[in-house]
C-alpha cells in the first residue's frame, strides 16, 4: 500500500510517499514516518484523513490500533494522510509528578525555614497546632496524588505537550506557595479547636473518598473492560458523574475550614471552576457514548459534579 503523507498546507512531508504492507496498522505508519523524518516520534503525530477543500467538518483522526485498510476507499491501494506536528511531548505521569512535586516541597519550606525573616518579620515564630496539622494534611494530599499518578490511574492518553508542564506547574506551585505563606505566617490567627477538628476530619474523610473514587475509576479499565471510557458506577458515582472532583473540592473545603485563609478559598474556587468545566465535558462525552441506541447502554441520570448545583 502506498501512503502519501502531506502537511496541512498540502506539502509532501515524506518525499515519494511510504510503501507499507497491506496488513500495516496506523501505528506502523507512524513508525515509518518517524524513521524517515527522524524528528516526529509517534506521540508527536496527529494523522487525519483529508477533507474536501472548503469543508468545515472535523477531520477523522486515525486510530493507531486500526489497520490502514479501514481508511482506504474501495479497492484502491493508495492512501493520502494529513500530518500535524503536536510538538514535543511528555508522559502524563511526568506532567503530574512535576506539578505535584512543587507544592509538596514549597509548603514545608514555609513551615520549617525562617523565610519570614526575608519578608521583614524579625521576632520568634510561635507555631500553632493547626499549622502543624495543616502541614501533614497538605503533604499527605500531594504525596497521595503522586502515588496515584504512578500506581492507580490508567491514562488513555500517553502524552501531553511539554508546554502544559510549564502552565500546570505555574498554577500549582504559585498557589501552593501563596497558601503556605499565609497559613504559616508569624501573624497567623488560628481558628478554634473544634473548627480545626471538624475541618481536618471532614477533609480527611473526603481525601480517603477521593482515593476510593480513583480506585473505582481504575477498575473501569481493568480485566478485559477495554481501554475506552466506561460508565462509572459505585459509591458516589451512583449520584455524580465526577465524584472524584466532588471529593477533591470538598477536601479543600475541609482544609479551608480548618486553616481559614483567603488564599486557600481562592484556590478552592479556581480549582472548582476548572473541575466543573472538565466535569461538564466528561458528562457530555459519556452521555454521547452511552446513548441507548444500537445496543449501547443508556447513561443513567446523574448530577455532573456537585448535587444539587450541577
Ligand atoms: N485541585 C485541582 O485544581 C485539581 C484539578 C484537577 C484534578 N485534580 C485531582 O486530580 C485527580 C485526577 O484528575 P484527572 O482530571 O486526571 O481525573 P479524571 O480525568 O477523572 O481521571 C482519573 C483517571 O480515571 C480515568 N477515567 C476517568 N473517567 C473514566 C471513565 N468514564 N472510564 C474509564 N476511565 C476513566 C482517566 O482516564 P483518561 O486518562 O482517559 O482521562 C484517568 O486515568 C482528580 O480526581 C482530582 O482529585 C485536582
Coordinates of C-alpha atoms and ligand atoms in Angstrom, one line a residue:
X1 CA 0.0 0.0 0.0
X2 CA 1.3 3.4 -0.9
X3 CA 0.8 6.2 1.6
X4 CA 1.2 9.8 0.8
X5 CA 1.8 12.0 3.8
X6 CA 1.1 15.7 3.4
X7 CA 1.1 18.6 5.9
X8 CA -2.0 20.7 6.4
X9 CA -0.7 23.2 3.8
X10 CA -0.5 20.4 1.2
X11 CA 3.3 20.0 1.2
X12 CA 4.5 16.4 1.0
X13 CA 6.1 15.5 4.3
X14 CA 7.8 12.3 3.1
X15 CA 9.1 12.8 -0.4
X16 CA 7.8 10.0 -2.7
X17 CA 5.4 8.6 0.0
X18 CA 5.8 5.4 2.0
X19 CA 5.4 1.8 0.9
X20 CA 3.8 -0.4 3.6
X21 CA 2.4 -3.9 3.6
X22 CA -1.4 -4.4 3.1
X23 CA -1.7 -5.5 6.7
X24 CA 0.0 -2.4 8.2
X25 CA -1.6 -0.6 11.0
X26 CA -1.7 3.2 11.7
X27 CA 1.0 2.5 14.4
X28 CA 3.2 1.0 11.6
X29 CA 2.7 4.1 9.5
X30 CA 3.6 6.3 12.5
X31 CA 6.8 4.3 13.0
X32 CA 7.6 4.6 9.2
X33 CA 7.1 8.4 9.4
X34 CA 9.4 8.6 12.4
X35 CA 12.0 6.5 10.6
X36 CA 12.0 8.8 7.6
X37 CA 11.7 12.2 9.3
X38 CA 13.8 11.2 12.4
X39 CA 12.1 14.2 14.3
X40 CA 8.5 13.2 14.6
X41 CA 8.1 10.3 17.0
X42 CA 4.7 8.6 17.1
X43 CA 3.2 10.6 20.0
X44 CA 4.0 13.9 18.3
X45 CA 2.0 12.9 15.2
X46 CA -1.7 13.6 14.6
X47 CA -2.8 11.8 11.5
X48 CA -6.2 12.6 9.8
X49 CA -8.0 11.8 6.6
X50 CA -8.0 14.7 4.1
X51 CA -11.2 16.8 3.9
X52 CA -12.7 18.1 0.6
X53 CA -11.5 21.8 0.1
X54 CA -13.7 24.3 1.9
X55 CA -15.2 21.7 4.2
X56 CA -16.0 22.9 7.7
X57 CA -16.3 19.4 9.1
X58 CA -13.9 17.9 11.7
X59 CA -11.4 15.5 10.0
X60 CA -11.3 11.8 11.0
X61 CA -8.4 11.2 13.4
X62 CA -6.7 7.9 12.6
X63 CA -6.7 5.4 15.5
X64 CA -3.2 3.9 15.9
X65 CA -4.6 0.4 16.7
X66 CA -6.6 0.2 13.4
X67 CA -5.5 -1.3 10.1
X68 CA -4.8 1.3 7.4
X69 CA -7.1 -0.7 5.1
X70 CA -10.0 0.5 7.2
X71 CA -9.3 4.1 6.0
X72 CA -9.0 3.2 2.3
X73 CA -11.9 4.0 0.0
X74 CA -12.9 1.0 -2.2
X75 CA -10.3 -1.4 -3.7
X76 CA -7.5 1.1 -4.2
X77 CA -4.2 0.5 -2.5
X78 CA -3.3 4.2 -2.1
X79 CA -4.0 6.4 0.8
X80 CA -3.4 10.1 1.5
X81 CA -2.9 11.2 5.1
X82 CA -2.7 14.7 6.6
X83 CA 0.0 15.1 9.2
X84 CA 0.1 17.6 12.1
X85 CA 3.0 18.0 14.4
X86 CA 1.7 18.2 18.0
X87 CA 5.1 19.5 19.3
X88 CA 7.4 17.9 21.9
X89 CA 5.5 15.6 24.2
X90 CA 5.9 14.4 27.8
X91 CA 4.4 11.4 29.6
X92 CA 1.2 12.2 31.6
X93 CA 2.8 10.7 34.7
X94 CA 5.8 13.1 34.3
X95 CA 3.5 16.1 33.9
X96 CA 1.5 15.1 37.0
X97 CA 4.7 14.3 39.0
X98 CA 6.2 17.8 38.4
X99 CA 3.0 19.7 39.1
X100 CA 2.5 18.0 42.5
X101 CA 6.2 18.0 43.5
X102 CA 6.2 21.8 43.7
X103 CA 3.5 22.2 46.4
X104 CA 4.9 19.1 48.2
X105 CA 8.4 20.8 48.5
X106 CA 7.4 24.5 48.8
X107 CA 4.8 24.2 51.6
X108 CA 7.2 22.7 54.2
X109 CA 9.8 25.4 53.4
X110 CA 7.4 28.0 54.8
X111 CA 6.8 25.8 57.9
X112 CA 10.4 24.7 58.7
X113 CA 12.6 27.5 57.5
X114 CA 13.0 31.1 58.6
X115 CA 11.6 32.5 55.3
X116 CA 9.6 35.3 57.0
X117 CA 12.8 37.0 58.1
X118 CA 13.2 37.9 54.4
X119 CA 9.8 39.5 54.5
X120 CA 10.8 41.7 57.4
X121 CA 9.4 39.7 60.4
X122 CA 12.3 39.6 62.9
X123 CA 10.6 38.1 66.0
X124 CA 10.4 34.4 67.0
X125 CA 7.6 32.4 65.4
X126 CA 5.1 30.6 67.6
X127 CA 3.8 27.5 65.7
X128 CA 0.1 26.7 66.4
X129 CA -1.1 23.1 66.4
X130 CA -3.4 23.8 63.3
X131 CA -0.3 24.9 61.3
X132 CA 1.4 21.6 62.1
X133 CA -1.7 19.5 61.3
X134 CA -2.2 21.6 58.1
X135 CA 1.3 20.7 57.0
X136 CA 0.7 17.0 57.5
X137 CA -2.7 17.3 55.7
X138 CA -1.2 19.2 52.8
X139 CA 1.8 16.8 52.4
X140 CA -0.4 13.8 52.6
X141 CA -2.6 15.2 49.9
X142 CA 0.2 15.8 47.4
X143 CA 2.0 12.6 48.3
X144 CA -1.2 10.7 47.7
X145 CA -1.6 12.3 44.3
X146 CA 1.9 11.4 43.2
X147 CA 1.4 7.8 44.3
X148 CA -2.0 7.7 42.5
X149 CA -0.3 9.0 39.4
X150 CA 2.2 6.2 39.3
X151 CA 0.2 3.3 40.8
X152 CA -3.5 4.0 40.4
X153 CA -4.5 6.0 37.3
X154 CA -4.8 4.2 33.9
X155 CA -4.5 7.1 31.5
X156 CA -5.9 6.8 28.0
X157 CA -3.6 9.5 26.6
X158 CA 0.1 8.5 26.9
X159 CA 1.5 12.0 26.5
X160 CA 0.8 15.7 26.8
X161 CA 2.5 18.8 25.1
X162 CA 5.6 19.9 27.1
X163 CA 4.1 23.4 27.3
X164 CA 1.5 22.0 29.7
X165 CA 4.3 21.2 32.2
X166 CA 5.1 24.9 32.5
X167 CA 1.5 26.1 32.6
X168 CA 0.4 23.4 35.2
X169 CA 3.5 23.9 37.3
X170 CA 2.9 27.7 37.4
X171 CA -0.7 27.0 38.6
X172 CA 0.1 24.5 41.4
X173 CA 3.4 26.0 42.5
X174 CA 2.2 29.5 42.7
X175 CA -1.0 28.6 44.6
X176 CA 1.0 26.2 46.9
X177 CA 3.5 29.0 47.8
X178 CA 0.7 31.6 48.3
X179 CA -1.3 29.4 50.6
X180 CA 1.8 28.2 52.5
X181 CA 2.8 31.8 53.1
X182 CA -0.4 32.7 54.8
X183 CA -1.1 29.6 56.8
X184 CA 2.5 29.5 58.2
X185 CA 2.7 33.3 58.7
X186 CA 4.0 34.5 62.1
X187 CA 0.9 36.7 62.5
X188 CA -1.5 33.9 61.6
X189 CA -4.5 33.7 63.9
X190 CA -5.8 30.1 64.3
X191 CA -9.4 29.1 64.4
X192 CA -10.8 27.4 67.5
X193 CA -10.0 23.8 68.3
X194 CA -13.5 22.5 67.4
X195 CA -13.5 24.2 64.0
X196 CA -10.0 22.8 63.3
X197 CA -11.1 19.3 64.2
X198 CA -14.3 19.5 62.1
X199 CA -12.4 20.9 59.1
X200 CA -9.5 18.5 59.1
X201 CA -11.7 15.5 60.0
X202 CA -14.1 16.2 57.2
X203 CA -11.3 16.9 54.8
X204 CA -9.5 13.7 55.6
X205 CA -12.7 11.7 55.0
X206 CA -13.0 13.4 51.6
X207 CA -9.4 12.6 50.8
X208 CA -10.0 8.9 51.5
X209 CA -13.2 9.0 49.5
X210 CA -11.3 10.7 46.7
X211 CA -8.8 7.8 46.8
X212 CA -11.6 5.3 46.7
X213 CA -13.1 7.1 43.7
X214 CA -9.8 6.8 41.9
X215 CA -9.7 3.0 42.6
X216 CA -13.2 2.7 41.1
X217 CA -12.1 4.7 38.0
X218 CA -9.1 2.5 37.7
X219 CA -11.2 -0.7 37.8
X220 CA -13.3 0.6 34.9
X221 CA -10.4 -0.2 32.6
X222 CA -9.4 -3.4 34.4
X223 CA -9.8 -7.1 33.4
X224 CA -11.0 -7.1 29.8
X225 CA -13.2 -4.0 30.0
X226 CA -11.1 -2.3 27.3
X227 CA -9.2 1.0 27.3
X228 CA -12.1 3.2 26.3
X229 CA -14.5 5.2 28.6
X230 CA -17.0 3.2 30.7
X231 CA -19.9 4.2 32.8
X232 CA -18.5 5.0 36.3
X233 CA -20.5 3.1 39.0
X234 CA -20.5 2.5 42.7
X235 CA -20.1 4.7 45.8
X236 CA -20.7 8.4 44.9
X237 CA -20.5 7.7 41.2
X238 CA -24.1 6.5 41.5
X239 CA -25.1 10.1 42.2
X240 CA -22.5 12.2 40.3
X241 CA -20.5 11.7 37.1
X242 CA -17.3 13.2 38.5
X243 CA -17.4 12.0 42.1
X244 CA -13.6 12.3 42.2
X245 CA -13.8 16.0 41.5
X246 CA -16.6 16.4 44.1
X247 CA -14.5 14.8 46.8
X248 CA -11.4 16.9 45.7
X249 CA -13.4 20.1 46.1
X250 CA -14.8 19.1 49.5
X251 CA -11.4 18.1 50.8
X252 CA -10.1 21.6 50.0
X253 CA -13.2 22.9 51.8
X254 CA -12.2 20.9 54.9
X255 CA -8.7 22.3 54.7
X256 CA -10.0 25.8 54.4
X257 CA -12.5 25.4 57.3
X258 CA -9.5 24.4 59.5
X259 CA -7.0 27.0 58.3
X260 CA -9.2 29.8 57.1
X261 CA -7.2 31.9 54.6
X262 CA -8.3 33.9 51.7
X263 CA -5.6 32.3 49.6
X264 CA -6.9 28.8 50.4
X265 CA -10.5 29.8 49.4
X266 CA -9.4 31.4 46.2
X267 CA -7.5 28.3 45.2
X268 CA -10.6 26.2 46.0
X269 CA -12.9 28.4 43.9
X270 CA -10.4 28.4 40.9
X271 CA -9.9 24.6 41.2
X272 CA -13.7 24.1 41.4
X273 CA -14.2 26.2 38.3
X274 CA -11.6 24.2 36.3
X275 CA -13.0 20.9 37.5
X276 CA -16.6 21.9 36.8
X277 CA -15.6 22.7 33.1
X278 CA -13.9 19.3 32.8
X279 CA -16.8 17.5 34.5
X280 CA -19.3 19.1 32.1
X281 CA -17.2 17.9 29.1
X282 CA -16.9 14.4 30.7
X283 CA -20.6 14.2 31.4
X284 CA -21.5 15.2 27.8
X285 CA -19.0 12.7 26.4
X286 CA -20.4 9.8 28.5
X287 CA -24.0 10.7 27.5
X288 CA -23.0 10.7 23.8
X289 CA -21.1 7.4 24.1
X290 CA -23.9 5.7 26.0
X291 CA -26.9 7.0 24.1
X292 CA -29.0 3.8 24.5
X293 CA -29.0 3.3 20.7
X294 CA -27.9 0.2 18.6
X295 CA -27.5 -1.9 21.7
X296 CA -25.3 0.6 23.6
X297 CA -26.3 1.1 27.3
X298 CA -28.0 4.4 28.2
X299 CA -26.1 6.7 30.5
X300 CA -28.1 6.8 33.8
X301 CA -29.4 10.1 35.2
X302 CA -26.7 11.7 37.3
X303 CA -25.6 15.1 38.6
X304 CA -22.5 16.4 36.9
X305 CA -20.2 17.3 39.8
X306 CA -22.0 18.7 42.9
X307 CA -25.6 17.9 43.7
X308 CA -27.8 20.0 44.0
X309 CA -26.0 22.7 41.9
X310 CA -25.0 20.9 38.7
Ligands
LIG1 N1 -7.0 20.9 42.7 C1 -7.1 20.9 41.4 O1 -7.0 22.0 40.8 C2 -7.4 19.7 40.6 C3 -7.8 19.8 39.3 C4 -8.0 18.6 38.5 C5 -7.8 17.4 39.2 N2 -7.5 17.3 40.5 C6 -7.3 16.0 41.2 O2 -6.5 15.1 40.4 C7 -7.3 13.9 40.2 C8 -7.0 13.4 38.7 O3 -7.5 14.3 37.8 P1 -8.0 14.0 36.3 O4 -8.5 15.2 35.7 O5 -6.9 13.2 35.7 O6 -9.2 12.9 36.6 P2 -10.0 12.1 35.7 O7 -10.0 12.7 34.3 O8 -11.4 11.9 36.2 O9 -9.3 10.7 35.6 C9 -8.7 9.9 36.5 C10 -8.3 8.6 35.8 O10 -9.5 7.9 35.6 C11 -9.7 7.6 34.2 N3 -11.2 7.8 33.9 C12 -11.9 8.9 34.1 N4 -13.2 8.7 33.7 C13 -13.2 7.4 33.2 C14 -14.2 6.6 32.5 N5 -15.5 7.0 32.4 N6 -13.9 5.4 32.1 C15 -12.6 4.9 32.2 N7 -11.6 5.6 32.8 C16 -11.9 6.9 33.2 C17 -8.9 8.7 33.5 O11 -8.5 8.3 32.2 P3 -8.1 9.3 31.0 O12 -6.7 9.4 31.0 O13 -8.6 8.6 29.8 O14 -8.9 10.6 31.2 C18 -7.7 8.8 34.4 O15 -6.8 7.8 34.2 C19 -8.8 14.3 40.4 O16 -9.6 13.3 40.7 C20 -8.6 15.3 41.5 O17 -8.5 14.6 42.7 C21 -7.3 18.4 41.2

